[in-house]
Amino acid sequence: MKSAVETLNPTRVRLTVEVPFEELKESLDAAYKKINQQVTVKGFRKGKIPARVIDQRFGRGAVLEEAVNDALPKFYTEAVNEAELNVLGQPEVDITELKDNETLNFTAEVDIRPAIEIPDYSGIEVEVDAVEVSDEDVEKAVEELRERFASTSPVERAAEDGDVVTLDLEAKVEGEILEDGVASGVSYTIGSGELLEGIDDAVKGLEAGGEATFTSELKGGSAAGKESEVTVKVTQVAARELPALDDDFAQLASEFDTLDEVKADSRKRLENMKQYDQATQAQERVLEKLLELVEVPVPEKLLADEIETRKHNLVNHQLGQMGLDLAKYLEIQGKTEEEFDAETKEQAEKGIKTQFVLDELVNKEKLNVNQEELTEHLMRRAQSSGMSPDQFAQAVVEGGQVPMLVGEVARGKALAVVVEAATVKDTNGEVVDLDDEDETAETVEATESADAAEEKTEKTEA
């Protein structure tokens, strides 16, 4: 077999392959054997029909077609390996010449990973938010804790903001009561915004036994997105009572003995959260700077497939679960379809570029992933998916996704290398030391933006 490679553009090549006919012998034998098992000829036992009889009865062309279909993947793979190509997706194969007992010539056009030059990234500088926790932040956190320990007690008065009301609801569309539009004993805190738009104004001022009707667009159910006439009846009004902010509350709501200790712990927690956000922000901005430094051509078909995958996941999974279609989603977002398409393309392109660049960094820096790192990453992914580590691990193995997880960890490590080399300052002009935030290096949004493209790329690589 002889092969040659022609570069069509930075992300696509054409392989020209010439196969001497004798190298098809194994596939020809297999073709005769397969046809033998599929057909019957009077006078011959099944599976024992001579090749010449098959040629006479069914045509040599049918045998050649079967043999070529069997042989092409092998010769294509050999040509790819010989040229040391990093291919993406399936090739477009064209048989240019097939002469019985002489030769088989074919071409195969296929996308490849582009060659990427990683420049010196040590000069990257980014600015991030300073870690500052104000007294107001602490007071708000303590107040949220206090809200969680509020109690309620029924009152005989009109409902007010902040009250917890028990409601019976009935929704009609075009005068017909919806099968899934009736509910009783619904508990609702006035002002929380957790139910229908307009319900706060409808129930405020009503006492137990009071009733009101209002119009609202349904958020879910069989008539999601439609205007509905909703009748609401208040069966109980209860006032919320907040516990006093004192040491007794501290002992009730936490493991601490005093309110001052609760406030100190809240401050520390807020600082940790802001430090995590700061580290994430640093990595996102460093990645943005890195992508600006690198020229990354993107294969057109890979980009088109990634855009289609993102749209499919949004429409059929995320929006489907919310009872929305794309048109309604765009209306809520205040976007045109053209704006949505442009944003989706931009995100998909960034995801693919991110993966290519970080993968190249993995190779350049000779980064490896050990079992401990993979296990830690698997545990985090399991937690975010709502599965147990054992269940998640089993799903990963059965789905053949272990290489995908290894790739995620390696890319996280590659980004961490760049962040470590960069200069990161906060808005106060202070240099930020991210050494204490190492565990975030692997799981920031920046690398996750590549993961959306990764599964598609992993599946299409030969």
Tab-separated table of C-alpha atoms in Angstrom:
chain	number	residue	atom	x	y	z
A	1	MET	CA	0.000	0.000	0.000
A	2	LYS	CA	1.197	3.506	-0.849
A	3	SER	CA	-0.295	6.716	0.522
A	4	ALA	CA	0.247	10.452	0.206
A	5	VAL	CA	-1.130	13.415	2.147
A	6	GLU	CA	-2.311	16.709	0.665
A	7	THR	CA	-3.044	19.579	3.065
A	8	LEU	CA	-6.272	21.282	2.005
A	9	ASN	CA	-6.274	23.835	4.833
A	10	PRO	CA	-4.887	23.966	8.401
A	11	THR	CA	-7.633	21.646	9.643
A	12	ARG	CA	-8.296	19.308	6.697
A	13	VAL	CA	-6.262	16.900	4.575
A	14	ARG	CA	-6.787	14.551	1.650
A	15	LEU	CA	-5.226	11.095	1.757
A	16	THR	CA	-4.553	9.382	-1.564
A	17	VAL	CA	-4.154	5.625	-1.139
A	18	GLU	CA	-3.072	2.975	-3.681
A	19	VAL	CA	-3.642	-0.672	-2.714
A	20	PRO	CA	-2.149	-3.556	-4.753
A	21	PHE	CA	-4.846	-6.123	-5.450
A	22	GLU	CA	-2.999	-8.921	-3.639
A	23	GLU	CA	-3.451	-6.997	-0.402
A	24	LEU	CA	-7.231	-7.430	-0.812
A	25	LYS	CA	-6.968	-11.230	-0.644
A	26	GLU	CA	-7.926	-11.468	3.047
A	27	SER	CA	-10.989	-9.265	2.509
A	28	LEU	CA	-11.951	-11.171	-0.662
A	29	ASP	CA	-11.825	-14.468	1.223
A	30	ALA	CA	-13.959	-12.953	3.953
A	31	ALA	CA	-16.435	-11.662	1.326
A	32	TYR	CA	-16.852	-15.096	-0.248
A	33	LYS	CA	-17.304	-16.640	3.200
A	34	LYS	CA	-19.940	-14.068	4.173
A	35	ILE	CA	-21.889	-14.485	0.944
A	36	ASN	CA	-21.638	-18.253	1.366
A	37	GLN	CA	-23.490	-17.997	4.640
A	38	GLN	CA	-26.209	-15.767	3.195
A	39	VAL	CA	-27.223	-17.556	0.002
A	40	THR	CA	-28.256	-21.036	-1.140
A	41	VAL	CA	-27.471	-22.689	-4.470
A	42	LYS	CA	-29.113	-25.938	-5.477
A	43	GLY	CA	-26.633	-28.800	-5.465
A	44	PHE	CA	-24.303	-27.251	-2.894
A	45	ARG	CA	-24.356	-27.391	0.859
A	46	LYS	CA	-24.741	-24.037	2.639
A	47	GLY	CA	-21.345	-22.501	3.160
A	48	LYS	CA	-19.682	-24.803	0.613
A	49	ILE	CA	-20.430	-22.916	-2.594
A	50	PRO	CA	-17.278	-22.503	-4.752
A	51	ALA	CA	-16.092	-18.967	-5.477
A	52	ARG	CA	-16.545	-19.432	-9.241
A	53	VAL	CA	-20.209	-20.373	-8.709
A	54	ILE	CA	-20.800	-17.286	-6.561
A	55	ASP	CA	-19.177	-15.156	-9.290
A	56	GLN	CA	-21.458	-16.751	-11.914
A	57	ARG	CA	-24.679	-16.604	-9.925
A	58	PHE	CA	-24.299	-13.304	-8.046
A	59	GLY	CA	-21.602	-11.451	-9.941
A	60	ARG	CA	-17.989	-10.713	-9.192
A	61	GLY	CA	-19.010	-7.088	-8.578
A	62	ALA	CA	-20.990	-7.986	-5.470
A	63	VAL	CA	-17.959	-9.803	-4.060
A	64	LEU	CA	-15.633	-6.893	-4.830
A	65	GLU	CA	-18.027	-4.433	-3.207
A	66	GLU	CA	-18.192	-6.530	-0.042
A	67	ALA	CA	-14.402	-6.951	0.028
A	68	VAL	CA	-13.703	-3.245	-0.483
A	69	ASN	CA	-16.169	-2.233	2.241
A	70	ASP	CA	-14.372	-4.620	4.567
A	71	ALA	CA	-10.864	-3.471	3.615
A	72	LEU	CA	-11.266	0.301	3.425
A	73	PRO	CA	-11.258	0.997	7.193
A	74	LYS	CA	-8.043	-1.000	7.615
A	75	PHE	CA	-6.193	0.709	4.759
A	76	TYR	CA	-7.487	4.135	5.833
A	77	THR	CA	-6.233	3.566	9.390
A	78	GLU	CA	-2.863	2.410	8.107
A	79	ALA	CA	-2.552	5.558	5.991
A	80	VAL	CA	-3.502	7.780	8.942
A	81	ASN	CA	-0.966	6.095	11.200
A	82	GLU	CA	1.732	6.209	8.539
A	83	ALA	CA	1.234	9.972	8.119
A	84	GLU	CA	0.962	10.447	11.936
A	85	LEU	CA	-2.263	12.411	11.583
A	86	ASN	CA	-4.453	13.410	14.545
A	87	VAL	CA	-7.804	13.040	12.812
A	88	LEU	CA	-11.226	14.269	13.877
A	89	GLY	CA	-14.485	12.728	12.775
A	90	GLN	CA	-15.239	10.328	9.978
A	91	PRO	CA	-13.546	10.646	6.564
A	92	GLU	CA	-15.272	11.317	3.265
A	93	VAL	CA	-14.056	8.406	1.124
A	94	ASP	CA	-14.122	8.296	-2.664
A	95	ILE	CA	-13.032	5.174	-4.589
A	96	THR	CA	-11.212	6.608	-7.601
A	97	GLU	CA	-10.220	3.329	-9.266
A	98	LEU	CA	-11.077	-0.331	-8.769
A	99	LYS	CA	-9.707	-2.814	-11.327
A	100	ASP	CA	-10.308	-6.480	-10.677
A	101	ASN	CA	-7.035	-8.323	-10.073
A	102	GLU	CA	-5.077	-5.081	-10.530
A	103	THR	CA	-5.532	-2.236	-8.059
A	104	LEU	CA	-7.723	-0.298	-5.615
A	105	ASN	CA	-7.221	3.473	-5.399
A	106	PHE	CA	-9.184	5.771	-3.109
A	107	THR	CA	-9.056	9.198	-1.484
A	108	ALA	CA	-10.172	10.164	2.007
A	109	GLU	CA	-10.766	13.732	3.133
A	110	VAL	CA	-10.829	14.204	6.893
A	111	ASP	CA	-10.534	16.963	9.507
A	112	ILE	CA	-7.417	17.017	11.662
A	113	ARG	CA	-6.350	18.769	14.817
A	114	PRO	CA	-4.513	21.916	13.769
A	115	ALA	CA	-0.861	22.432	14.618
A	116	ILE	CA	-0.728	25.009	17.422
A	117	GLU	CA	2.238	27.041	18.584
A	118	ILE	CA	2.033	27.938	22.262
A	119	PRO	CA	3.819	31.276	22.794
A	120	ASP	CA	5.530	32.471	25.975
A	121	TYR	CA	2.663	33.010	28.402
A	122	SER	CA	4.689	34.151	31.408
A	123	GLY	CA	3.904	37.799	30.656
A	124	ILE	CA	0.130	37.422	31.042
A	125	GLU	CA	-1.329	39.903	33.548
A	126	VAL	CA	-4.939	39.989	34.764
A	127	GLU	CA	-6.949	41.857	37.367
A	128	VAL	CA	-9.493	40.217	39.663
A	129	ASP	CA	-11.875	41.381	42.365
A	130	ALA	CA	-10.357	41.960	45.787
A	131	VAL	CA	-11.432	39.697	48.645
A	132	GLU	CA	-13.356	42.099	50.849
A	133	VAL	CA	-16.092	41.159	53.306
A	134	SER	CA	-17.980	44.099	54.804
A	135	ASP	CA	-19.935	44.230	58.060
A	136	GLU	CA	-23.061	44.505	55.896
A	137	ASP	CA	-22.161	41.211	54.178
A	138	VAL	CA	-21.843	39.512	57.561
A	139	GLU	CA	-25.112	40.980	58.832
A	140	LYS	CA	-26.887	39.773	55.689
A	141	ALA	CA	-25.511	36.236	56.109
A	142	VAL	CA	-26.596	36.138	59.772
A	143	GLU	CA	-30.018	37.471	58.815
A	144	GLU	CA	-30.409	34.706	56.200
A	145	LEU	CA	-29.568	32.167	58.898
A	146	ARG	CA	-32.116	33.803	61.159
A	147	GLU	CA	-34.757	33.551	58.406
A	148	ARG	CA	-34.225	29.783	58.254
A	149	PHE	CA	-35.149	29.478	61.919
A	150	ALA	CA	-38.275	31.637	61.704
A	151	SER	CA	-41.501	30.214	63.111
A	152	THR	CA	-45.072	30.892	62.011
A	153	SER	CA	-48.306	31.255	63.917
A	154	PRO	CA	-51.844	31.769	62.556
A	155	VAL	CA	-53.280	35.278	62.828
A	156	GLU	CA	-56.784	36.646	62.363
A	157	ARG	CA	-56.066	39.605	60.131
A	158	ALA	CA	-55.500	40.488	56.491
A	159	ALA	CA	-52.425	39.043	54.822
A	160	GLU	CA	-49.337	41.267	54.550
A	161	ASP	CA	-45.901	41.107	52.944
A	162	GLY	CA	-43.818	38.367	54.563
A	163	ASP	CA	-46.808	36.394	55.837
A	164	VAL	CA	-47.119	32.682	55.069
A	165	VAL	CA	-50.511	31.948	53.530
A	166	THR	CA	-52.153	28.612	52.787
A	167	LEU	CA	-53.903	28.684	49.429
A	168	ASP	CA	-56.280	26.750	47.209
A	169	LEU	CA	-55.694	27.460	43.504
A	170	GLU	CA	-57.714	26.893	40.338
A	171	ALA	CA	-56.441	27.836	36.861
A	172	LYS	CA	-58.597	28.222	33.733
A	173	VAL	CA	-57.533	28.677	30.146
A	174	GLU	CA	-60.217	29.920	27.756
A	175	GLY	CA	-62.822	29.204	30.426
A	176	GLU	CA	-61.823	25.553	30.903
A	177	ILE	CA	-60.351	24.327	34.206
A	178	LEU	CA	-57.001	22.627	33.547
A	179	GLU	CA	-56.590	19.049	34.757
A	180	ASP	CA	-53.274	19.995	36.313
A	181	GLY	CA	-54.448	23.475	37.252
A	182	VAL	CA	-56.045	22.690	40.622
A	183	ALA	CA	-54.106	22.606	43.899
A	184	SER	CA	-55.039	22.756	47.562
A	185	GLY	CA	-53.144	23.538	50.746
A	186	VAL	CA	-50.302	25.322	48.958
A	187	SER	CA	-48.000	27.157	51.393
A	188	TYR	CA	-46.688	30.472	50.043
A	189	THR	CA	-44.674	33.319	51.529
A	190	ILE	CA	-45.972	36.640	50.193
A	191	GLY	CA	-43.224	38.480	48.365
A	192	SER	CA	-41.058	35.420	47.701
A	193	GLY	CA	-41.887	35.356	43.978
A	194	GLU	CA	-42.041	31.555	44.008
A	195	LEU	CA	-45.503	31.209	42.472
A	196	LEU	CA	-47.386	33.009	39.731
A	197	GLU	CA	-46.835	36.592	38.752
A	198	GLY	CA	-49.627	38.722	40.222
A	199	ILE	CA	-50.407	36.424	43.132
A	200	ASP	CA	-48.876	38.777	45.719
A	201	ASP	CA	-51.228	41.624	44.821
A	202	ALA	CA	-54.152	39.187	44.722
A	203	VAL	CA	-53.713	37.748	48.232
A	204	LYS	CA	-52.463	40.818	50.095
A	205	GLY	CA	-55.359	42.268	52.079
A	206	LEU	CA	-57.293	38.982	52.161
A	207	GLU	CA	-58.164	37.262	55.418
A	208	ALA	CA	-58.717	33.507	55.857
A	209	GLY	CA	-61.710	32.593	53.678
A	210	GLY	CA	-61.041	35.450	51.257
A	211	GLU	CA	-60.925	34.846	47.529
A	212	ALA	CA	-59.595	36.688	44.487
A	213	THR	CA	-59.164	36.163	40.742
A	214	PHE	CA	-56.275	37.416	38.637
A	215	THR	CA	-54.688	36.795	35.234
A	216	SER	CA	-51.206	35.344	34.916
A	217	GLU	CA	-49.004	33.496	32.424
A	218	LEU	CA	-48.491	29.895	33.547
A	219	LYS	CA	-44.863	28.909	34.112
A	220	GLY	CA	-45.233	25.140	33.751
A	221	GLY	CA	-47.653	22.281	33.237
A	222	SER	CA	-49.822	21.409	30.261
A	223	ALA	CA	-50.564	25.060	29.428
A	224	ALA	CA	-47.126	26.543	30.089
A	225	GLY	CA	-46.736	29.970	28.520
A	226	LYS	CA	-50.496	30.569	28.156
A	227	GLU	CA	-52.526	33.309	29.834
A	228	SER	CA	-54.690	31.859	32.584
A	229	GLU	CA	-57.470	33.102	34.823
A	230	VAL	CA	-56.454	32.012	38.317
A	231	THR	CA	-58.781	31.887	41.296
A	232	VAL	CA	-57.018	31.853	44.657
A	233	LYS	CA	-58.632	31.250	48.057
A	234	VAL	CA	-56.812	31.963	51.308
A	235	THR	CA	-57.502	29.277	53.914
A	236	GLN	CA	-55.012	30.509	56.530
A	237	VAL	CA	-52.819	33.522	57.257
A	238	ALA	CA	-49.744	32.988	59.433
A	239	ALA	CA	-47.234	35.580	60.617
A	240	ARG	CA	-43.528	34.775	60.562
A	241	GLU	CA	-41.669	35.362	63.801
A	242	LEU	CA	-37.894	35.694	63.726
A	243	PRO	CA	-35.810	34.559	66.720
A	244	ALA	CA	-33.971	37.246	68.668
A	245	LEU	CA	-30.346	37.774	67.642
A	246	ASP	CA	-28.614	36.684	70.817
A	247	ASP	CA	-26.473	33.902	72.216
A	248	ASP	CA	-29.517	31.632	72.553
A	249	PHE	CA	-30.030	31.930	68.807
A	250	ALA	CA	-26.350	31.122	68.227
A	251	GLN	CA	-26.720	27.903	70.197
A	252	LEU	CA	-29.967	27.038	68.387
A	253	ALA	CA	-28.681	27.688	64.857
A	254	SER	CA	-25.029	26.622	65.059
A	255	GLU	CA	-22.336	24.762	66.962
A	256	PHE	CA	-21.230	28.033	68.579
A	257	ASP	CA	-22.103	29.421	72.029
A	258	THR	CA	-22.196	33.127	71.232
A	259	LEU	CA	-23.538	35.389	68.509
A	260	ASP	CA	-20.083	36.926	68.059
A	261	GLU	CA	-18.698	33.487	67.211
A	262	VAL	CA	-21.470	32.989	64.648
A	263	LYS	CA	-20.598	36.324	63.038
A	264	ALA	CA	-16.874	35.490	62.986
A	265	ASP	CA	-17.624	32.126	61.360
A	266	SER	CA	-19.900	33.810	58.789
A	267	ARG	CA	-17.126	36.263	57.936
A	268	LYS	CA	-14.639	33.418	57.454
A	269	ARG	CA	-17.056	31.491	55.244
A	270	LEU	CA	-17.704	34.570	53.102
A	271	GLU	CA	-13.949	35.165	52.758
A	272	ASN	CA	-13.451	31.563	51.630
A	273	MET	CA	-16.236	31.895	49.057
A	274	LYS	CA	-14.779	35.141	47.721
A	275	GLN	CA	-11.310	33.580	47.550
A	276	TYR	CA	-12.746	30.680	45.562
A	277	ASP	CA	-14.547	33.120	43.252
A	278	GLN	CA	-11.328	35.119	42.929
A	279	ALA	CA	-9.356	32.016	41.919
A	280	THR	CA	-12.037	31.054	39.409
A	281	GLN	CA	-12.081	34.580	38.022
A	282	ALA	CA	-8.275	34.548	37.715
A	283	GLN	CA	-8.309	31.346	35.709
A	284	GLU	CA	-11.115	32.515	33.437
A	285	ARG	CA	-9.297	35.773	32.672
A	286	VAL	CA	-5.918	34.109	32.229
A	287	LEU	CA	-7.515	31.688	29.774
A	288	GLU	CA	-9.046	34.601	27.847
A	289	LYS	CA	-5.603	36.222	27.588
A	290	LEU	CA	-4.003	32.940	26.521
A	291	LEU	CA	-6.569	32.400	23.759
A	292	GLU	CA	-5.839	35.923	22.489
A	293	LEU	CA	-2.161	34.966	22.094
A	294	VAL	CA	-2.747	31.772	20.121
A	295	GLU	CA	-3.957	31.366	16.558
A	296	VAL	CA	-6.350	28.414	16.590
A	297	PRO	CA	-8.062	27.380	13.324
A	298	VAL	CA	-11.296	25.492	13.985
A	299	PRO	CA	-12.517	22.647	11.725
A	300	GLU	CA	-15.781	23.759	10.112
A	301	LYS	CA	-17.596	20.452	10.487
A	302	LEU	CA	-16.545	20.063	14.121
A	303	LEU	CA	-17.818	23.569	14.831
A	304	ALA	CA	-21.110	22.921	13.031
A	305	ASP	CA	-21.603	19.659	14.930
A	306	GLU	CA	-20.823	21.348	18.247
A	307	ILE	CA	-23.302	24.158	17.564
A	308	GLU	CA	-25.973	21.593	16.713
A	309	THR	CA	-25.201	19.597	19.880
A	310	ARG	CA	-25.505	22.689	22.074
A	311	LYS	CA	-28.816	23.671	20.484
A	312	HIS	CA	-30.155	20.136	20.815
A	313	ASN	CA	-29.227	19.918	24.496
A	314	LEU	CA	-30.788	23.300	25.236
A	315	VAL	CA	-34.052	22.671	23.388
A	316	ASN	CA	-34.601	19.003	24.183
A	317	HIS	CA	-33.240	18.822	27.704
A	318	GLN	CA	-32.991	22.137	29.542
A	319	LEU	CA	-35.960	23.936	27.976
A	320	GLY	CA	-37.981	20.740	27.689
A	321	GLN	CA	-37.781	20.223	31.444
A	322	MET	CA	-39.079	23.762	31.974
A	323	GLY	CA	-41.940	23.366	29.518
A	324	LEU	CA	-40.498	25.987	27.153
A	325	ASP	CA	-39.650	25.996	23.478
A	326	LEU	CA	-36.841	27.974	21.847
A	327	ALA	CA	-39.122	30.798	20.719
A	328	LYS	CA	-40.455	31.360	24.238
A	329	TYR	CA	-36.947	31.144	25.702
A	330	LEU	CA	-35.686	33.802	23.287
A	331	GLU	CA	-38.651	36.014	24.168
A	332	ILE	CA	-37.839	35.713	27.884
A	333	GLN	CA	-34.162	36.420	27.198
A	334	GLY	CA	-35.003	39.364	24.968
A	335	LYS	CA	-32.902	37.961	22.112
A	336	THR	CA	-33.489	37.436	18.426
A	337	GLU	CA	-32.779	34.069	16.820
A	338	GLU	CA	-29.847	35.664	14.984
A	339	GLU	CA	-28.347	36.885	18.275
A	340	PHE	CA	-28.839	33.453	19.824
A	341	ASP	CA	-27.155	31.737	16.865
A	342	ALA	CA	-24.221	34.157	17.009
A	343	GLU	CA	-23.762	33.615	20.764
A	344	THR	CA	-23.996	29.835	20.400
A	345	LYS	CA	-21.393	29.871	17.636
A	346	GLU	CA	-19.080	32.063	19.708
A	347	GLN	CA	-19.395	29.791	22.759
A	348	ALA	CA	-18.875	26.627	20.696
A	349	GLU	CA	-15.833	28.101	18.971
A	350	LYS	CA	-14.341	29.175	22.291
A	351	GLY	CA	-14.937	25.722	23.752
A	352	ILE	CA	-13.163	23.972	20.882
A	353	LYS	CA	-10.254	26.436	20.890
A	354	THR	CA	-9.889	26.052	24.658
A	355	GLN	CA	-9.671	22.299	24.378
A	356	PHE	CA	-7.133	22.407	21.545
A	357	VAL	CA	-4.903	24.921	23.343
A	358	LEU	CA	-5.006	23.189	26.717
A	359	ASP	CA	-4.409	19.792	25.120
A	360	GLU	CA	-1.365	21.223	23.353
A	361	LEU	CA	-0.168	22.597	26.701
A	362	VAL	CA	-0.585	19.151	28.258
A	363	ASN	CA	1.768	17.779	25.587
A	364	LYS	CA	4.198	20.679	25.778
A	365	GLU	CA	4.469	20.584	29.580
A	366	LYS	CA	4.405	16.748	29.607
A	367	LEU	CA	1.603	16.682	32.182
A	368	ASN	CA	0.320	13.358	33.452
A	369	VAL	CA	-2.751	12.412	35.492
A	370	ASN	CA	-2.310	10.034	38.403
A	371	GLN	CA	-4.950	7.815	39.951
A	372	GLU	CA	-5.451	10.052	42.981
A	373	GLU	CA	-6.140	13.101	40.808
A	374	LEU	CA	-8.560	11.133	38.642
A	375	THR	CA	-10.383	9.788	41.708
A	376	GLU	CA	-10.731	13.255	43.236
A	377	HIS	CA	-12.114	14.619	39.975
A	378	LEU	CA	-14.514	11.702	39.672
A	379	MET	CA	-15.792	12.374	43.210
A	380	ARG	CA	-16.470	16.026	42.345
A	381	ARG	CA	-18.225	15.127	39.105
A	382	ALA	CA	-20.320	12.521	40.907
A	383	GLN	CA	-21.386	15.074	43.500
A	384	SER	CA	-22.412	17.625	40.872
A	385	SER	CA	-24.361	14.969	38.955
A	386	GLY	CA	-26.311	13.870	42.031
A	387	MET	CA	-25.001	10.291	41.735
A	388	SER	CA	-22.993	8.293	44.215
A	389	PRO	CA	-19.283	7.928	43.363
A	390	ASP	CA	-19.781	4.204	42.682
A	391	GLN	CA	-22.745	4.833	40.373
A	392	PHE	CA	-20.934	7.607	38.535
A	393	ALA	CA	-17.767	5.539	38.165
A	394	GLN	CA	-19.760	2.614	36.770
A	395	ALA	CA	-21.531	4.890	34.276
A	396	VAL	CA	-18.186	6.377	33.201
A	397	VAL	CA	-16.600	2.966	32.642
A	398	GLU	CA	-19.623	1.509	30.840
A	399	GLY	CA	-19.858	4.593	28.633
A	400	GLY	CA	-16.163	4.458	27.767
A	401	GLN	CA	-15.696	7.958	29.173
A	402	VAL	CA	-12.597	7.406	31.291
A	403	PRO	CA	-10.375	9.106	28.654
A	404	MET	CA	-12.750	12.063	28.724
A	405	LEU	CA	-12.324	12.447	32.505
A	406	VAL	CA	-8.554	12.086	32.215
A	407	GLY	CA	-8.628	14.838	29.593
A	408	GLU	CA	-10.610	17.124	31.902
A	409	VAL	CA	-8.084	16.681	34.719
A	410	ALA	CA	-5.107	17.174	32.398
A	411	ARG	CA	-6.575	20.352	30.936
A	412	GLY	CA	-7.216	21.672	34.442
A	413	LYS	CA	-3.563	21.056	35.293
A	414	ALA	CA	-2.447	22.769	32.082
A	415	LEU	CA	-4.477	25.869	32.901
A	416	ALA	CA	-3.070	25.866	36.440
A	417	VAL	CA	0.450	25.974	34.978
A	418	VAL	CA	-0.412	29.095	32.968
A	419	VAL	CA	-2.111	30.773	35.945
A	420	GLU	CA	0.927	30.090	38.092
A	421	ALA	CA	3.158	31.794	35.510
A	422	ALA	CA	0.832	34.786	35.130
A	423	THR	CA	0.705	37.935	37.266
A	424	VAL	CA	-2.623	38.265	39.039
A	425	LYS	CA	-3.492	41.480	40.869
A	426	ASP	CA	-6.682	42.489	42.636
A	427	THR	CA	-8.544	45.758	42.185
A	428	ASN	CA	-6.508	47.222	45.057
A	429	GLY	CA	-3.305	46.630	43.103
A	430	GLU	CA	-2.164	43.805	45.389
A	431	VAL	CA	-0.566	40.690	43.885
A	432	VAL	CA	-2.825	37.691	44.510
A	433	ASP	CA	-1.262	34.444	45.714
A	434	LEU	CA	-3.414	31.573	44.476
A	435	ASP	CA	-1.336	28.787	46.044
A	436	ASP	CA	-4.018	28.152	48.656
A	437	GLU	CA	-6.644	27.711	45.980
A	438	ASP	CA	-5.029	24.801	44.102
A	439	GLU	CA	-8.098	22.594	44.303
A	440	THR	CA	-10.035	25.071	42.207
A	441	ALA	CA	-7.532	24.866	39.380
A	442	GLU	CA	-9.234	21.823	37.920
A	443	THR	CA	-12.847	22.768	38.163
A	444	VAL	CA	-13.256	26.366	37.025
A	445	GLU	CA	-15.785	27.438	34.453
A	446	ALA	CA	-13.051	28.202	31.980
A	447	THR	CA	-12.039	24.579	31.539
A	448	GLU	CA	-15.651	23.470	31.696
A	449	SER	CA	-16.306	25.617	28.638
A	450	ALA	CA	-14.055	23.201	26.798
A	451	ASP	CA	-15.781	20.122	28.191
A	452	ALA	CA	-18.925	20.894	26.212
A	453	ALA	CA	-16.899	20.497	23.047
A	454	GLU	CA	-14.794	17.672	24.393
A	455	GLU	CA	-17.315	14.854	24.347
A	456	LYS	CA	-18.041	15.638	20.718
A	457	THR	CA	-14.345	15.745	19.836
A	458	GLU	CA	-13.459	12.636	21.836
A	459	LYS	CA	-16.148	10.669	20.040
A	460	THR	CA	-15.077	11.789	16.599
A	461	GLU	CA	-11.346	11.257	16.916
A	462	ALA	CA	-10.195	8.143	15.107
